[in-house]
PDB file of C-alpha atoms in Angstrom:
ATOM      1  CA  TYR S   1       0.000   0.000   0.000  1.00 92.00           C
ATOM      2  CA  VAL S   2       2.788   2.416   0.924  1.00 91.00           C
ATOM      3  CA  HIS S   3       4.686   1.652  -2.287  1.00 93.00           C
ATOM      4  CA  THR S   4       1.565   2.108  -4.423  1.00 92.00           C
ATOM      5  CA  THR S   5       0.720   5.375  -2.687  1.00 89.00           C
ATOM      6  CA  ILE S   6       4.234   6.789  -3.209  1.00 87.00           C
ATOM      7  CA  VAL S   7       4.242   5.804  -6.901  1.00 90.00           C
ATOM      8  CA  ASP S   8       0.770   7.287  -7.443  1.00 90.00           C
ATOM      9  CA  GLN S   9       1.730  10.527  -5.698  1.00 87.00           C
ATOM     10  CA  PHE S  10       4.933  10.783  -7.728  1.00 88.00           C
ATOM     11  CA  TYR S  11       3.044  10.266 -10.996  1.00 91.00           C
ATOM     12  CA  ILE S  12       0.429  12.897 -10.097  1.00 90.00           C
ATOM     13  CA  ALA S  13       3.039  15.424  -8.916  1.00 88.00           C
ATOM     14  CA  VAL S  14       5.282  15.101 -11.979  1.00 90.00           C
ATOM     15  CA  SER S  15       2.318  15.182 -14.387  1.00 92.00           C
ATOM     16  CA  GLU S  16       1.126  18.322 -12.626  1.00 92.00           C
ATOM     17  CA  ILE S  17       4.545  19.962 -13.039  1.00 93.00           C
ATOM     18  CA  PHE S  18       4.564  19.299 -16.800  1.00 93.00           C
ATOM     19  CA  GLU S  19       1.020  20.636 -17.180  1.00 95.00           C
ATOM     20  CA  ARG S  20       1.965  23.817 -15.335  1.00 95.00           C
ATOM     21  CA  VAL S  21       5.168  24.271 -17.326  1.00 94.00           C
ATOM     22  CA  GLN S  22       3.156  24.013 -20.518  1.00 93.00           C
ATOM     23  CA  ALA S  23       0.573  26.511 -19.241  1.00 94.00           C
ATOM     24  CA  HIS S  24       3.270  29.047 -18.328  1.00 95.00           C
ATOM     25  CA  GLU S  25       5.767  28.409 -21.119  1.00 94.00           C
ATOM     26  CA  SER S  26       5.779  32.027 -22.303  1.00 93.00           C
ATOM     27  CA  ASP S  27       6.341  33.288 -18.747  1.00 94.00           C
ATOM     28  CA  ILE S  28       9.173  30.801 -18.197  1.00 95.00           C
ATOM     29  CA  ARG S  29      10.791  31.954 -21.431  1.00 94.00           C
ATOM     30  CA  LYS S  30      10.792  35.506 -20.037  1.00 93.00           C
ATOM     31  CA  LEU S  31      12.427  34.301 -16.794  1.00 93.00           C
ATOM     32  CA  LEU S  32      15.126  32.625 -18.888  1.00 94.00           C
ATOM     33  CA  GLY S  33      15.524  35.597 -21.207  1.00 92.00           C
ATOM     34  CA  VAL S  34      14.715  33.465 -24.262  1.00 91.00           C
ATOM     35  CA  THR S  35      13.740  35.571 -27.276  1.00 89.00           C
ATOM     36  CA  ASP S  36      13.917  33.082 -30.157  1.00 89.00           C
ATOM     37  CA  ALA S  37      11.080  30.858 -31.303  1.00 85.00           C
ATOM     38  CA  ASP S  38      12.775  27.544 -30.512  1.00 88.00           C
ATOM     39  CA  PRO S  39      10.792  25.370 -28.083  1.00 89.00           C
ATOM     40  CA  LEU S  40      12.066  24.893 -24.548  1.00 91.00           C
ATOM     41  CA  LYS S  41      14.074  21.676 -24.237  1.00 93.00           C
ATOM     42  CA  LEU S  42      14.013  20.040 -20.805  1.00 92.00           C
ATOM     43  CA  GLU S  43      17.276  18.259 -19.993  1.00 93.00           C
ATOM     44  CA  SER S  44      16.618  17.234 -16.388  1.00 91.00           C
ATOM     45  CA  LEU S  45      14.216  17.607 -13.490  1.00 89.00           C
ATOM     46  CA  VAL S  46      15.684  17.571  -9.984  1.00 86.00           C
ATOM     47  CA  LEU S  47      13.219  17.139  -7.117  1.00 83.00           C
ATOM     48  CA  ALA S  48      14.292  18.988  -3.986  1.00 78.00           C
ATOM     49  CA  GLY S  49      12.804  20.191  -0.719  1.00 71.00           C
ATOM     50  CA  ASP S  50      10.226  18.957   1.752  1.00 70.00           C
ATOM     51  CA  HIS S  51       7.183  16.999   0.619  1.00 71.00           C
ATOM     52  CA  HIS S  52       3.739  18.498   1.157  1.00 70.00           C
ATOM     53  CA  ASN S  53       0.184  18.059  -0.039  1.00 71.00           C
ATOM     54  CA  GLY S  54       0.241  14.536  -1.386  1.00 73.00           C
ATOM     55  CA  GLY S  55       3.960  14.140  -2.002  1.00 73.00           C
ATOM     56  CA  ARG S  56       4.415  17.383  -3.903  1.00 83.00           C
ATOM     57  CA  THR S  57       7.827  18.993  -3.680  1.00 85.00           C
ATOM     58  CA  GLY S  58       9.792  21.771  -5.294  1.00 86.00           C
ATOM     59  CA  CYS S  59      12.119  21.018  -8.162  1.00 91.00           C
ATOM     60  CA  MET S  60      14.746  22.486 -10.454  1.00 92.00           C
ATOM     61  CA  LEU S  61      13.785  22.413 -14.118  1.00 95.00           C
ATOM     62  CA  VAL S  62      16.972  22.393 -16.172  1.00 95.00           C
ATOM     63  CA  PHE S  63      16.238  23.435 -19.726  1.00 95.00           C
ATOM     64  CA  GLN S  64      18.789  23.687 -22.494  1.00 93.00           C
ATOM     65  CA  GLN S  65      18.089  27.434 -22.362  1.00 94.00           C
ATOM     66  CA  GLY S  66      18.586  27.769 -18.572  1.00 94.00           C
ATOM     67  CA  THR S  67      17.215  26.741 -15.187  1.00 95.00           C
ATOM     68  CA  VAL S  68      14.081  27.735 -13.268  1.00 96.00           C
ATOM     69  CA  VAL S  69      12.771  26.608  -9.883  1.00 94.00           C
ATOM     70  CA  TYR S  70       9.242  25.262  -9.460  1.00 94.00           C
ATOM     71  CA  LYS S  71       7.457  25.659  -6.118  1.00 92.00           C
ATOM     72  CA  PRO S  72       4.222  23.732  -5.424  1.00 91.00           C
ATOM     73  CA  ARG S  73       2.976  26.487  -3.116  1.00 89.00           C
ATOM     74  CA  SER S  74       1.999  30.128  -3.446  1.00 90.00           C
ATOM     75  CA  VAL S  75       4.914  32.391  -4.402  1.00 92.00           C
ATOM     76  CA  GLU S  76       3.054  35.616  -3.648  1.00 92.00           C
ATOM     77  CA  GLY S  77       5.459  36.268  -0.758  1.00 90.00           C
ATOM     78  CA  GLU S  78       8.390  36.156  -3.170  1.00 93.00           C
ATOM     79  CA  GLN S  79       6.502  38.396  -5.602  1.00 94.00           C
ATOM     80  CA  ALA S  80       5.758  40.927  -2.846  1.00 93.00           C
ATOM     81  CA  TYR S  81       9.418  40.916  -1.804  1.00 94.00           C
ATOM     82  CA  TYR S  82      10.524  41.513  -5.407  1.00 95.00           C
ATOM     83  CA  ASN S  83       8.106  44.450  -5.682  1.00 95.00           C
ATOM     84  CA  ILE S  84       9.422  45.920  -2.411  1.00 95.00           C
ATOM     85  CA  ILE S  85      13.005  45.725  -3.688  1.00 95.00           C
ATOM     86  CA  GLN S  86      11.991  47.543  -6.884  1.00 95.00           C
ATOM     87  CA  LYS S  87      10.172  50.248  -4.900  1.00 95.00           C
ATOM     88  CA  LEU S  88      13.157  50.780  -2.614  1.00 94.00           C
ATOM     89  CA  ALA S  89      15.464  51.127  -5.624  1.00 93.00           C
ATOM     90  CA  ALA S  90      13.081  53.626  -7.227  1.00 94.00           C
ATOM     91  CA  HIS S  91      13.338  55.751  -4.075  1.00 95.00           C
ATOM     92  CA  GLY S  92      17.133  55.752  -4.159  1.00 93.00           C
ATOM     93  CA  ALA S  93      17.903  52.894  -1.774  1.00 91.00           C
ATOM     94  CA  PRO S  94      21.112  50.905  -2.364  1.00 90.00           C
ATOM     95  CA  ALA S  95      20.641  48.133  -4.903  1.00 86.00           C
ATOM     96  CA  MET S  96      19.467  44.758  -3.627  1.00 91.00           C
ATOM     97  CA  ARG S  97      18.704  41.637  -5.611  1.00 91.00           C
ATOM     98  CA  ALA S  98      15.506  39.612  -5.599  1.00 93.00           C
ATOM     99  CA  ALA S  99      14.518  36.620  -7.678  1.00 94.00           C
ATOM    100  CA  ARG S 100      11.850  37.187 -10.323  1.00 95.00           C
ATOM    101  CA  VAL S 101       8.810  34.927 -10.134  1.00 95.00           C
ATOM    102  CA  VAL S 102       5.855  33.693 -12.164  1.00 96.00           C
ATOM    103  CA  VAL S 103       2.730  33.414 -10.022  1.00 94.00           C
ATOM    104  CA  GLY S 104       0.280  30.584 -10.597  1.00 93.00           C
ATOM    105  CA  ASP S 105      -2.793  29.529  -8.637  1.00 92.00           C
ATOM    106  CA  GLY S 106      -1.216  28.151  -5.477  1.00 90.00           C
ATOM    107  CA  TYR S 107       2.143  27.472  -7.169  1.00 93.00           C
ATOM    108  CA  GLY S 108       4.790  29.316  -9.102  1.00 94.00           C
ATOM    109  CA  PHE S 109       8.121  29.422 -10.880  1.00 96.00           C
ATOM    110  CA  MET S 110      11.200  31.344  -9.748  1.00 95.00           C
ATOM    111  CA  GLU S 111      14.348  32.588 -11.387  1.00 94.00           C
ATOM    112  CA  PHE S 112      17.273  30.322 -10.502  1.00 94.00           C
ATOM    113  CA  ILE S 113      19.891  32.251  -8.509  1.00 92.00           C
ATOM    114  CA  GLU S 114      23.339  30.814  -9.068  1.00 91.00           C
ATOM    115  CA  ARG S 115      25.510  30.476  -5.965  1.00 91.00           C
ATOM    116  CA  GLU S 116      28.695  32.518  -6.419  1.00 91.00           C
ATOM    117  CA  GLU S 117      32.063  32.453  -4.737  1.00 91.00           C
ATOM    118  CA  THR S 118      31.906  35.264  -2.206  1.00 88.00           C
ATOM    119  CA  ASP S 119      34.148  36.804   0.422  1.00 89.00           C
ATOM    120  CA  PHE S 120      31.745  36.786   3.365  1.00 87.00           C
ATOM    121  CA  SER S 121      34.003  39.133   5.352  1.00 87.00           C
ATOM    122  CA  SER S 122      34.255  41.784   2.638  1.00 90.00           C
ATOM    123  CA  LYS S 123      32.902  45.259   3.336  1.00 92.00           C
ATOM    124  CA  ASP S 124      30.399  45.096   0.451  1.00 91.00           C
ATOM    125  CA  PHE S 125      28.981  41.717   1.474  1.00 90.00           C
ATOM    126  CA  LEU S 126      28.664  42.725   5.125  1.00 90.00           C
ATOM    127  CA  GLU S 127      26.909  45.962   4.184  1.00 92.00           C
ATOM    128  CA  SER S 128      24.492  44.139   1.871  1.00 92.00           C
ATOM    129  CA  SER S 129      23.840  41.611   4.661  1.00 90.00           C
ATOM    130  CA  GLY S 130      23.052  44.510   6.983  1.00 91.00           C
ATOM    131  CA  ARG S 131      20.549  45.933   4.499  1.00 92.00           C
ATOM    132  CA  LEU S 132      18.903  42.514   4.172  1.00 92.00           C
ATOM    133  CA  SER S 133      18.804  42.182   7.976  1.00 89.00           C
ATOM    134  CA  ALA S 134      17.040  45.532   8.271  1.00 90.00           C
ATOM    135  CA  LEU S 135      14.489  44.599   5.615  1.00 91.00           C
ATOM    136  CA  LEU S 136      13.782  41.189   7.174  1.00 89.00           C
ATOM    137  CA  TYR S 137      13.369  42.913  10.535  1.00 86.00           C
ATOM    138  CA  ALA S 138      10.801  45.302   9.021  1.00 87.00           C
ATOM    139  CA  LEU S 139       8.959  42.414   7.342  1.00 88.00           C
ATOM    140  CA  LEU S 140       9.094  40.117  10.412  1.00 83.00           C
ATOM    141  CA  GLY S 141      10.957  37.580   8.316  1.00 83.00           C
ATOM    142  CA  LYS S 142      11.738  34.166   9.765  1.00 81.00           C
ATOM    143  CA  ASP S 143      13.470  30.952   8.654  1.00 79.00           C
ATOM    144  CA  MET S 144      16.276  32.704   6.771  1.00 81.00           C
ATOM    145  CA  HIS S 145      18.856  29.990   7.382  1.00 79.00           C
ATOM    146  CA  GLU S 146      21.685  29.175   4.985  1.00 81.00           C
ATOM    147  CA  GLU S 147      19.560  26.933   2.748  1.00 82.00           C
ATOM    148  CA  ASN S 148      17.157  29.798   2.016  1.00 86.00           C
ATOM    149  CA  ILE S 149      19.810  32.424   1.227  1.00 89.00           C
ATOM    150  CA  ILE S 150      22.034  32.319  -1.850  1.00 92.00           C
ATOM    151  CA  PRO S 151      25.341  34.220  -1.702  1.00 91.00           C
ATOM    152  CA  SER S 152      26.114  36.338  -4.747  1.00 89.00           C
ATOM    153  CA  ALA S 153      28.478  39.137  -5.705  1.00 84.00           C
ATOM    154  CA  ASP S 154      25.575  41.547  -5.111  1.00 82.00           C
ATOM    155  CA  GLY S 155      25.018  40.239  -1.583  1.00 88.00           C
ATOM    156  CA  PRO S 156      22.807  37.544  -0.048  1.00 91.00           C
ATOM    157  CA  VAL S 157      19.619  36.770  -1.992  1.00 93.00           C
ATOM    158  CA  PRO S 158      16.670  35.168  -0.142  1.00 91.00           C
ATOM    159  CA  VAL S 159      14.898  32.521  -2.221  1.00 89.00           C
ATOM    160  CA  ASP S 160      12.313  31.109   0.190  1.00 87.00           C
ATOM    161  CA  LEU S 161      10.098  33.857   1.592  1.00 86.00           C
ATOM    162  CA  GLU S 162       6.972  32.030   2.716  1.00 82.00           C
ATOM    163  CA  THR S 163       7.652  33.144   6.308  1.00 79.00           C
ATOM    164  CA  ILE S 164       7.812  36.911   5.870  1.00 82.00           C
ATOM    165  CA  LEU S 165       5.182  38.823   7.863  1.00 78.00           C
ATOM    166  CA  HIS S 166       5.429  36.006  10.393  1.00 73.00           C
ATOM    167  CA  PRO S 167       3.475  36.817  13.572  1.00 69.00           C
ATOM    168  CA  ILE S 168       5.142  36.664  16.962  1.00 68.00           C
ATOM    169  CA  TYR S 169       3.399  34.108  19.141  1.00 63.00           C
ATOM    170  CA  VAL S 170       4.356  33.316  22.705  1.00 60.00           C
ATOM    171  CA  LYS S 171       2.904  30.256  24.419  1.00 60.00           C
ATOM    172  CA  ALA S 172       3.340  30.406  28.157  1.00 59.00           C
ATOM    173  CA  GLU S 173       2.006  28.373  31.041  1.00 60.00           C
ATOM    174  CA  SER S 174      -0.697  30.136  33.044  1.00 61.00           C
ATOM    175  CA  ASN S 175       1.556  30.451  36.076  1.00 58.00           C
ATOM    176  CA  ILE S 176       4.371  32.190  34.162  1.00 67.00           C
ATOM    177  CA  GLU S 177       4.246  35.949  33.790  1.00 73.00           C
ATOM    178  CA  ILE S 178       6.526  37.429  31.136  1.00 71.00           C
ATOM    179  CA  PRO S 179       7.260  41.132  31.678  1.00 73.00           C
ATOM    180  CA  GLN S 180       6.592  43.247  28.587  1.00 71.00           C
ATOM    181  CA  ASP S 181      10.149  44.595  28.673  1.00 76.00           C
ATOM    182  CA  SER S 182      11.772  41.189  29.181  1.00 76.00           C
ATOM    183  CA  ALA S 183      14.826  40.157  27.189  1.00 76.00           C
ATOM    184  CA  PHE S 184      12.874  37.083  26.052  1.00 72.00           C
ATOM    185  CA  LEU S 185      10.229  39.173  24.257  1.00 71.00           C
ATOM    186  CA  ARG S 186      12.868  41.503  22.847  1.00 72.00           C
ATOM    187  CA  GLN S 187      14.698  38.502  21.440  1.00 72.00           C
ATOM    188  CA  LEU S 188      11.490  37.201  19.817  1.00 71.00           C
ATOM    189  CA  SER S 189      10.833  40.524  18.097  1.00 72.00           C
ATOM    190  CA  GLY S 190      14.444  41.117  17.088  1.00 74.00           C
ATOM    191  CA  ILE S 191      16.414  40.366  13.941  1.00 76.00           C
ATOM    192  CA  SER S 192      17.973  37.284  15.557  1.00 72.00           C
ATOM    193  CA  THR S 193      14.751  35.303  15.044  1.00 74.00           C
ATOM    194  CA  SER S 194      15.121  35.621  11.271  1.00 77.00           C
ATOM    195  CA  ALA S 195      17.970  33.036  11.518  1.00 75.00           C
ATOM    196  CA  LEU S 196      20.057  35.242   9.247  1.00 75.00           C
ATOM    197  CA  LEU S 197      22.383  36.046  12.142  1.00 72.00           C
ATOM    198  CA  PRO S 198      24.056  33.473  14.414  1.00 64.00           C
ATOM    199  CA  THR S 199      22.150  33.100  17.672  1.00 60.00           C
ATOM    200  CA  ARG S 200      22.856  31.209  20.868  1.00 60.00           C
ATOM    201  CA  LEU S 201      20.112  30.791  23.459  1.00 57.00           C
ATOM    202  CA  ARG S 202      21.476  29.961  26.896  1.00 62.00           C
ATOM    203  CA  ARG S 203      18.209  29.429  28.796  1.00 63.00           C
ATOM    204  CA  SER S 204      14.887  27.849  27.932  1.00 65.00           C
ATOM    205  CA  ASP S 205      12.985  29.528  30.800  1.00 62.00           C
ATOM    206  CA  PRO S 206      10.984  32.400  29.188  1.00 57.00           C
ATOM    207  CA  SER S 207      10.933  34.361  32.472  1.00 52.00           C
TER     208      SER S 207
END
């Protein structure tokens, strides 16, 4: 039963990916910068990421013309982030990079950001990391660990933004009172919770 279920889920998920690629072929061509009339030629499909919703998972679609990333969930968070970056640039903010996306109904495609050799201690990279930290702080971003950030010459580029605008929720036992000005609450609302910066928690007691 387990084997049959896994095979059925795999067949449905992969068929769904091909249907969605076909439906958004013109949009994918724009992501890849393809201007000729030659059809897209798929060379490989690499499944990656956690499985959700009946075995669905993200994947890298490697075409002869370039690579795009498919996400089986809404990419409206990534689209909003891209729009914010463009708005900031239009108002004179230092340049930041964001992946372009194609939004589908509950799924989407994203520009593939190539990992580049980077000097993480360089002045430019540290400054760009500081700008990203400030933006994630403003957007209440979470889950920005190393797998969700791609280093590039232009600075770190977040590629998984489903946890921006993440609410702060504190679950406490009824007999524990947490002062409003406690270090625990300040830590929860600070940039350290984005996981972009290294953090060490010494105590588990929220008081």
